[in-house]
Coordinates of C-alpha atoms and ligand atoms in Angstrom, one line a residue:
M1 CA 38.0 -80.6 60.0
I2 CA 40.3 -82.9 61.9
A3 CA 40.3 -82.2 65.6
F4 CA 43.9 -81.8 66.8
Q5 CA 45.6 -80.6 69.9
S6 CA 49.1 -79.2 69.6
K7 CA 51.6 -80.7 72.1
L8 CA 53.4 -77.3 72.2
P9 CA 50.6 -74.8 71.6
Q10 CA 52.7 -71.8 72.6
T11 CA 55.7 -72.7 70.5
G12 CA 56.6 -71.1 67.2
T13 CA 59.8 -71.3 65.1
N14 CA 62.8 -70.8 67.3
I15 CA 64.5 -67.4 67.5
F16 CA 67.7 -68.6 65.8
T17 CA 65.9 -69.7 62.7
V18 CA 63.8 -66.6 62.7
M19 CA 66.7 -64.1 63.0
S20 CA 68.9 -66.0 60.6
A21 CA 66.1 -65.9 58.0
L22 CA 65.6 -62.2 58.5
A23 CA 69.4 -61.6 58.2
Q24 CA 69.5 -63.5 55.0
Q25 CA 66.5 -61.7 53.5
A26 CA 68.0 -58.3 54.3
G27 CA 71.5 -59.3 53.3
A28 CA 72.7 -58.4 56.8
I29 CA 75.8 -59.7 58.5
N30 CA 74.5 -62.6 60.6
L31 CA 75.8 -62.4 64.2
S32 CA 72.5 -63.9 65.4
Q33 CA 72.5 -67.7 65.2
G34 CA 75.6 -69.2 66.8
F35 CA 77.8 -70.8 64.1
P36 CA 81.2 -70.0 62.6
D37 CA 81.3 -68.4 59.1
F38 CA 84.7 -70.0 58.5
D39 CA 85.4 -73.6 57.6
C40 CA 86.5 -76.6 59.7
P41 CA 90.1 -77.9 59.5
P42 CA 90.6 -79.4 56.0
E43 CA 92.2 -82.5 57.7
L44 CA 88.8 -83.3 59.2
I45 CA 87.2 -83.4 55.8
K46 CA 90.1 -85.5 54.5
L47 CA 89.7 -88.0 57.3
T48 CA 86.0 -88.2 56.7
N49 CA 86.5 -88.9 53.0
Q50 CA 89.0 -91.5 53.9
A51 CA 86.6 -93.2 56.3
M52 CA 84.0 -93.2 53.5
Q53 CA 86.4 -94.7 51.0
Q54 CA 87.4 -97.3 53.5
G55 CA 83.8 -98.4 53.5
H56 CA 82.7 -97.0 56.9
N57 CA 79.3 -96.3 55.5
Q58 CA 76.8 -98.5 57.3
Y59 CA 75.2 -98.1 60.7
A60 CA 77.6 -97.2 63.5
P61 CA 77.1 -99.2 66.8
M62 CA 74.1 -97.7 68.7
A63 CA 76.4 -96.0 71.2
G64 CA 78.8 -94.7 68.6
V65 CA 82.1 -96.0 67.2
L66 CA 84.4 -97.3 69.9
P67 CA 87.5 -95.4 68.9
L68 CA 85.6 -92.1 69.3
R69 CA 84.2 -93.1 72.6
E70 CA 87.7 -94.1 73.7
A71 CA 89.1 -90.7 72.6
I72 CA 86.4 -88.9 74.6
A73 CA 87.2 -91.0 77.6
A74 CA 90.9 -90.2 77.4
K75 CA 90.2 -86.5 77.0
T76 CA 87.9 -86.5 80.0
Q77 CA 90.4 -88.4 82.1
E78 CA 93.2 -86.1 81.2
L79 CA 91.4 -82.8 81.6
Y80 CA 88.9 -83.5 84.4
G81 CA 90.5 -86.5 86.1
A82 CA 87.3 -88.5 85.7
T83 CA 86.8 -92.0 84.5
Y84 CA 84.0 -92.6 82.0
H85 CA 84.0 -96.1 80.5
P86 CA 83.7 -95.9 76.7
E87 CA 81.8 -99.2 76.8
N88 CA 78.8 -98.1 78.9
E89 CA 79.2 -94.5 80.0
I90 CA 79.6 -92.5 76.8
T91 CA 77.1 -92.2 73.9
I92 CA 77.6 -90.3 70.6
T93 CA 74.6 -88.2 69.7
A94 CA 73.3 -86.3 66.8
G95 CA 74.4 -83.0 68.4
G96 CA 73.9 -81.4 71.8
T97 CA 70.2 -80.7 71.3
Q98 CA 69.4 -84.4 70.7
A99 CA 71.5 -85.4 73.7
I100 CA 69.6 -82.9 75.9
F101 CA 66.2 -84.1 74.6
T102 CA 67.1 -87.7 75.1
A103 CA 68.5 -87.1 78.6
I104 CA 65.2 -85.3 79.6
C105 CA 63.1 -88.0 77.9
A106 CA 64.9 -90.7 79.8
T107 CA 64.6 -89.2 83.2
I108 CA 61.5 -87.0 83.6
H109 CA 58.2 -88.5 84.5
P110 CA 54.9 -86.5 84.6
N111 CA 54.8 -83.9 87.4
D112 CA 58.6 -84.2 88.0
E113 CA 60.0 -80.7 88.6
V114 CA 63.0 -79.4 86.7
I115 CA 64.8 -76.3 87.7
I116 CA 66.3 -74.1 85.0
F117 CA 68.0 -70.8 85.0
E118 CA 66.9 -68.0 82.7
P119 CA 68.0 -66.7 80.3
A120 CA 67.9 -70.4 79.2
Y121 CA 68.8 -72.0 76.0
D122 CA 65.5 -72.6 74.2
C123 CA 65.4 -76.4 74.0
Y124 CA 65.2 -77.2 77.7
A125 CA 61.7 -76.2 78.6
P126 CA 59.8 -77.7 75.7
A127 CA 61.5 -81.1 76.2
I128 CA 60.5 -81.0 79.9
Q129 CA 56.9 -80.1 79.1
L130 CA 56.6 -82.8 76.4
M131 CA 57.5 -85.3 79.1
G132 CA 54.8 -83.9 81.4
G133 CA 57.4 -82.3 83.6
V134 CA 57.0 -79.0 85.4
V135 CA 59.5 -76.3 84.6
K136 CA 60.7 -74.3 87.7
R137 CA 62.4 -71.1 86.5
L138 CA 64.8 -68.8 88.2
E139 CA 65.4 -65.6 86.4
L140 CA 68.9 -64.3 86.5
E141 CA 69.7 -60.7 86.0
P142 CA 72.4 -58.7 84.1
P143 CA 75.1 -57.7 84.2
D144 CA 76.6 -60.7 86.1
Y145 CA 73.7 -63.2 86.0
R146 CA 74.9 -64.9 89.3
I147 CA 72.8 -67.7 90.7
N148 CA 71.3 -66.9 94.0
W149 CA 71.4 -70.3 95.7
N150 CA 69.0 -69.3 98.5
M151 CA 66.5 -68.7 95.8
V152 CA 67.3 -72.1 94.2
R153 CA 66.8 -73.8 97.6
R154 CA 63.4 -72.2 97.8
L155 CA 62.5 -73.7 94.4
V156 CA 63.5 -77.2 95.5
S157 CA 60.6 -79.5 96.6
S158 CA 60.1 -83.2 97.1
R159 CA 59.3 -83.4 93.4
T160 CA 62.5 -81.8 92.1
K161 CA 64.0 -84.3 89.8
M162 CA 66.6 -82.4 87.9
I163 CA 68.6 -79.1 87.7
I164 CA 69.8 -78.0 84.3
L165 CA 73.1 -76.1 84.2
N166 CA 74.9 -74.6 81.3
S167 CA 78.5 -73.3 81.7
P168 CA 80.0 -71.6 79.8
H169 CA 76.5 -70.1 79.4
N170 CA 74.5 -69.3 76.3
P171 CA 73.5 -66.5 75.9
T172 CA 75.3 -64.6 78.7
G173 CA 78.9 -66.0 78.5
T174 CA 79.0 -66.5 82.3
V175 CA 80.9 -69.5 83.8
L176 CA 80.2 -71.4 87.0
Q177 CA 82.5 -70.5 89.8
E178 CA 83.9 -72.6 92.6
E179 CA 81.4 -71.3 95.1
D180 CA 78.5 -72.3 92.7
I181 CA 79.9 -75.8 92.7
R182 CA 80.1 -75.9 96.5
E183 CA 76.5 -74.7 96.7
L184 CA 75.4 -77.3 94.2
I185 CA 77.1 -80.1 96.1
N186 CA 75.5 -79.0 99.3
L187 CA 72.1 -78.6 97.7
T188 CA 72.1 -82.0 96.0
H189 CA 73.8 -83.9 98.8
K190 CA 71.6 -86.8 100.0
T191 CA 68.9 -86.0 97.5
D192 CA 67.9 -87.9 94.4
I193 CA 68.2 -84.7 92.2
L194 CA 69.9 -85.3 88.9
I195 CA 71.9 -82.7 87.0
L196 CA 71.8 -82.2 83.3
S197 CA 74.9 -80.2 82.5
D198 CA 75.1 -78.6 79.1
E199 CA 78.8 -78.1 78.6
V200 CA 78.9 -77.6 74.8
Y201 CA 81.1 -74.5 75.2
E202 CA 83.6 -76.3 77.5
H203 CA 86.6 -75.4 75.3
I204 CA 85.6 -71.7 74.8
I205 CA 86.6 -70.2 78.2
F206 CA 88.7 -67.1 78.6
D207 CA 91.3 -65.4 80.8
G208 CA 92.8 -68.7 82.0
Q209 CA 89.6 -69.8 83.9
P210 CA 89.2 -73.5 84.3
H211 CA 86.1 -75.2 82.9
R212 CA 84.2 -76.6 85.9
S213 CA 82.8 -79.7 84.4
M214 CA 80.5 -81.8 86.5
A215 CA 83.0 -84.6 85.7
R216 CA 85.6 -83.0 88.0
Y217 CA 83.5 -83.4 91.1
P218 CA 82.6 -87.0 92.1
E219 CA 79.6 -85.9 94.2
L220 CA 78.1 -84.2 91.2
A221 CA 79.3 -86.6 88.5
E222 CA 77.5 -89.4 90.1
R223 CA 74.2 -87.7 89.4
S224 CA 75.0 -85.9 86.2
L225 CA 74.3 -86.3 82.5
I226 CA 77.0 -84.2 80.7
V227 CA 76.4 -83.0 77.2
A228 CA 79.1 -81.9 74.8
S229 CA 79.3 -80.9 71.1
F230 CA 81.8 -81.4 68.3
G231 CA 80.1 -78.7 66.4
K232 CA 81.5 -76.0 68.7
L233 CA 84.8 -77.8 69.1
F234 CA 85.8 -78.2 65.4
H235 CA 83.6 -75.6 63.6
I236 CA 81.2 -78.3 62.3
T237 CA 77.8 -77.2 63.7
G238 CA 76.3 -78.7 60.5
W239 CA 77.6 -82.2 61.2
K240 CA 75.3 -82.4 64.2
I241 CA 77.5 -84.6 66.3
G242 CA 77.9 -84.5 70.1
Y243 CA 77.9 -86.8 73.0
C244 CA 76.6 -87.5 76.4
M245 CA 78.5 -88.9 79.4
A246 CA 76.9 -90.3 82.6
P247 CA 77.4 -93.0 85.2
V248 CA 76.5 -96.5 83.9
W249 CA 73.0 -96.7 85.5
L250 CA 72.0 -93.4 84.0
M251 CA 73.6 -94.1 80.7
N252 CA 71.6 -97.3 80.4
E253 CA 68.4 -95.3 80.7
F254 CA 69.7 -92.7 78.2
R255 CA 70.5 -95.4 75.7
K256 CA 67.1 -97.0 76.0
I257 CA 65.7 -93.8 74.5
H258 CA 68.6 -93.0 72.2
Q259 CA 68.2 -96.3 70.3
F260 CA 64.6 -95.5 69.4
N261 CA 65.2 -91.8 68.7
V262 CA 68.2 -91.8 66.4
F263 CA 69.6 -95.3 66.9
S264 CA 73.0 -94.3 65.8
V265 CA 74.9 -91.3 64.3
N266 CA 76.8 -90.8 61.0
T267 CA 79.6 -93.3 60.8
P268 CA 82.4 -91.8 58.7
M269 CA 82.4 -88.6 60.7
Q270 CA 82.8 -90.5 63.9
F271 CA 85.9 -92.3 62.6
A272 CA 87.3 -89.0 61.4
L273 CA 86.7 -87.3 64.7
A274 CA 88.3 -90.2 66.6
K275 CA 91.5 -89.7 64.6
F276 CA 91.3 -85.9 64.7
M277 CA 91.0 -85.8 68.5
Q278 CA 94.5 -87.4 68.7
V279 CA 95.8 -83.9 68.0
K280 CA 95.1 -82.3 71.4
E281 CA 95.9 -78.7 70.2
A282 CA 92.8 -78.9 68.0
Y283 CA 90.6 -78.4 71.1
L284 CA 93.1 -77.1 73.6
E285 CA 93.9 -74.0 71.5
L286 CA 90.2 -73.1 71.0
S287 CA 90.0 -70.8 74.0
D288 CA 92.9 -68.7 72.7
F289 CA 91.5 -68.6 69.2
Y290 CA 88.1 -67.3 70.4
Q291 CA 89.6 -65.0 73.1
Q292 CA 91.3 -63.1 70.3
K293 CA 88.0 -62.7 68.5
R294 CA 86.2 -61.7 71.7
D295 CA 88.9 -59.1 72.4
F296 CA 88.8 -57.7 68.9
F297 CA 85.0 -57.5 69.0
R298 CA 84.9 -55.9 72.4
A299 CA 87.6 -53.4 71.6
G300 CA 85.7 -52.4 68.5
L301 CA 82.5 -51.9 70.5
E302 CA 84.2 -49.8 73.2
S303 CA 83.7 -46.7 71.0
S304 CA 80.1 -47.5 70.1
R305 CA 77.0 -46.6 72.1
F306 CA 76.5 -50.2 73.1
K307 CA 77.5 -51.2 76.6
L308 CA 79.4 -54.4 76.9
L309 CA 78.5 -57.0 79.4
P310 CA 81.1 -59.4 80.8
C311 CA 82.0 -62.4 78.6
A312 CA 84.0 -65.2 80.3
G313 CA 83.2 -68.0 77.9
S314 CA 81.2 -69.2 74.9
Y315 CA 81.2 -67.4 71.5
F316 CA 78.6 -64.8 72.5
Q317 CA 78.9 -61.2 73.5
S318 CA 76.0 -59.5 75.1
V319 CA 75.5 -55.7 74.9
N320 CA 73.1 -53.3 76.5
Y321 CA 71.6 -50.7 74.1
S322 CA 69.8 -48.5 76.5
T323 CA 71.8 -45.4 75.6
I324 CA 70.6 -45.8 72.0
T325 CA 66.8 -46.4 72.5
N326 CA 64.3 -47.7 74.9
E327 CA 62.6 -49.9 72.3
N328 CA 61.9 -53.5 73.1
D329 CA 64.7 -55.9 72.2
V330 CA 62.9 -57.7 69.4
D331 CA 62.0 -54.5 67.6
F332 CA 65.5 -53.1 68.1
A333 CA 67.0 -56.3 66.8
K334 CA 64.8 -56.0 63.7
Q335 CA 65.7 -52.3 63.3
L336 CA 69.4 -53.2 63.6
I337 CA 69.0 -55.6 60.7
R338 CA 67.2 -53.0 58.6
E339 CA 69.2 -49.9 59.4
N340 CA 72.6 -51.2 60.3
G341 CA 72.7 -54.5 58.4
V342 CA 73.7 -56.6 61.4
A343 CA 71.6 -59.4 63.0
A344 CA 71.7 -60.3 66.7
I345 CA 69.5 -62.3 69.0
P346 CA 67.2 -60.3 71.4
N347 CA 67.8 -61.8 74.9
S348 CA 64.2 -61.7 75.9
A349 CA 63.9 -64.9 73.7
F350 CA 65.6 -66.8 76.5
Y351 CA 63.1 -65.9 79.1
N352 CA 59.7 -67.5 79.4
K353 CA 58.1 -64.2 80.4
K354 CA 60.1 -62.5 77.6
T355 CA 61.8 -60.4 80.3
D356 CA 63.5 -57.5 78.4
F357 CA 66.6 -55.9 79.9
G358 CA 67.4 -54.2 76.6
I359 CA 70.1 -56.6 75.8
L360 CA 71.2 -58.2 72.5
R361 CA 73.5 -61.2 71.9
F362 CA 76.1 -61.2 69.2
C363 CA 77.9 -64.3 68.0
F364 CA 81.6 -63.5 67.4
A365 CA 82.5 -66.9 65.9
K366 CA 83.2 -65.1 62.7
K367 CA 86.1 -64.3 60.4
Q368 CA 88.1 -61.2 61.2
E369 CA 86.8 -59.4 58.2
T370 CA 83.1 -60.2 59.1
L371 CA 83.6 -58.8 62.6
A372 CA 85.4 -55.7 61.3
K373 CA 82.6 -55.0 58.8
A374 CA 80.0 -55.6 61.5
L375 CA 81.8 -53.3 63.9
E376 CA 81.9 -50.6 61.3
Q377 CA 78.1 -50.8 60.9
L378 CA 77.4 -51.1 64.6
L379 CA 79.4 -47.9 65.3
K380 CA 76.7 -46.1 63.4
A381 CA 73.9 -47.3 65.7
Ligands
LIG401 N1 73.2 -72.9 69.6 C1 73.0 -72.0 68.5 C2 72.8 -70.6 69.1 O1 72.7 -70.4 70.3 C3 71.7 -72.2 67.8 C4 71.4 -73.6 67.3 C5 70.1 -73.7 66.7 O2 69.7 -72.9 65.9 N2 69.3 -74.6 67.2 O3 72.7 -69.6 68.4

């Protein structure tokens, strides 16, 4: 026998993989893992083919192809009034998850404390633990999942190195409000606390609310690593391309890790994205596009026994099922696959203690007919 100690002994296969596999086995409609069931704009594929035919098939520069970094800088300047230099403050990554992992790897030393808010996306805590960091969790509660900043202050210590934020939020669909930003500015003022801001759903935000990117607030931007994703933006989650923005001193550290982790990201896609981003509607119309889907899905569920939670952004709708059963959320999610042919994510998966409020998350990034069919089956629950 070879003696071996796991680096993540408590970790199994992640919930998205598990639920997607169960959905597939059962032939259920998969509203669990977050990805669109419709294709990306054909123009994007054409541009990628073109880039390949033009011979853009070797390594991209380590930080990403310059035209793409320039396009990102221009968008960030225009939308958030912030200057990020394409040369040294923006890096193209192999998706949001890699950017998050690299950001944590580049900044967290053993025993550094990192504050996260639960329900939390599943990749934050393992990355912190792998670096020897200590995860400090604050559990948020439905239906509004507001951050109690007094509780955050109590979690802060001299070892606090980072706070991880995610707005619009996966899984709850909440978005940071102006007062959250004020609290965050006060809390971090004159400290060395960094912010890792997961903003992958920045362009999926509803009812005319602005996206409060850390980039908008100089006091926060100066200590923030901001992570974004083209997968969510252009319906290409399988391309695994995103990016990270940070002030130059932080980006230097980020790149030290990035170069040994992935080195660089798929070249032809980057050229295609750089061109495609010139059409601003492609991302500016995304909120309207998904708001229609959100409204359709919510309207359909009104007459079901599920209780809708608010959804201000992201492509996830949470529901409370306590009028149907008091089963735990994992069992109920499995039952829903078996008996109603619809897969969802049990929200306890986003809590370390598996805190179960009887809530499921549905992904509504789906064709109209998929949502209609799912609703028909959910009404029978
Ligand atoms: N972000 C997707 C979700 O929340 C999952 C991505 C993944 O499977 N790692 O469903």
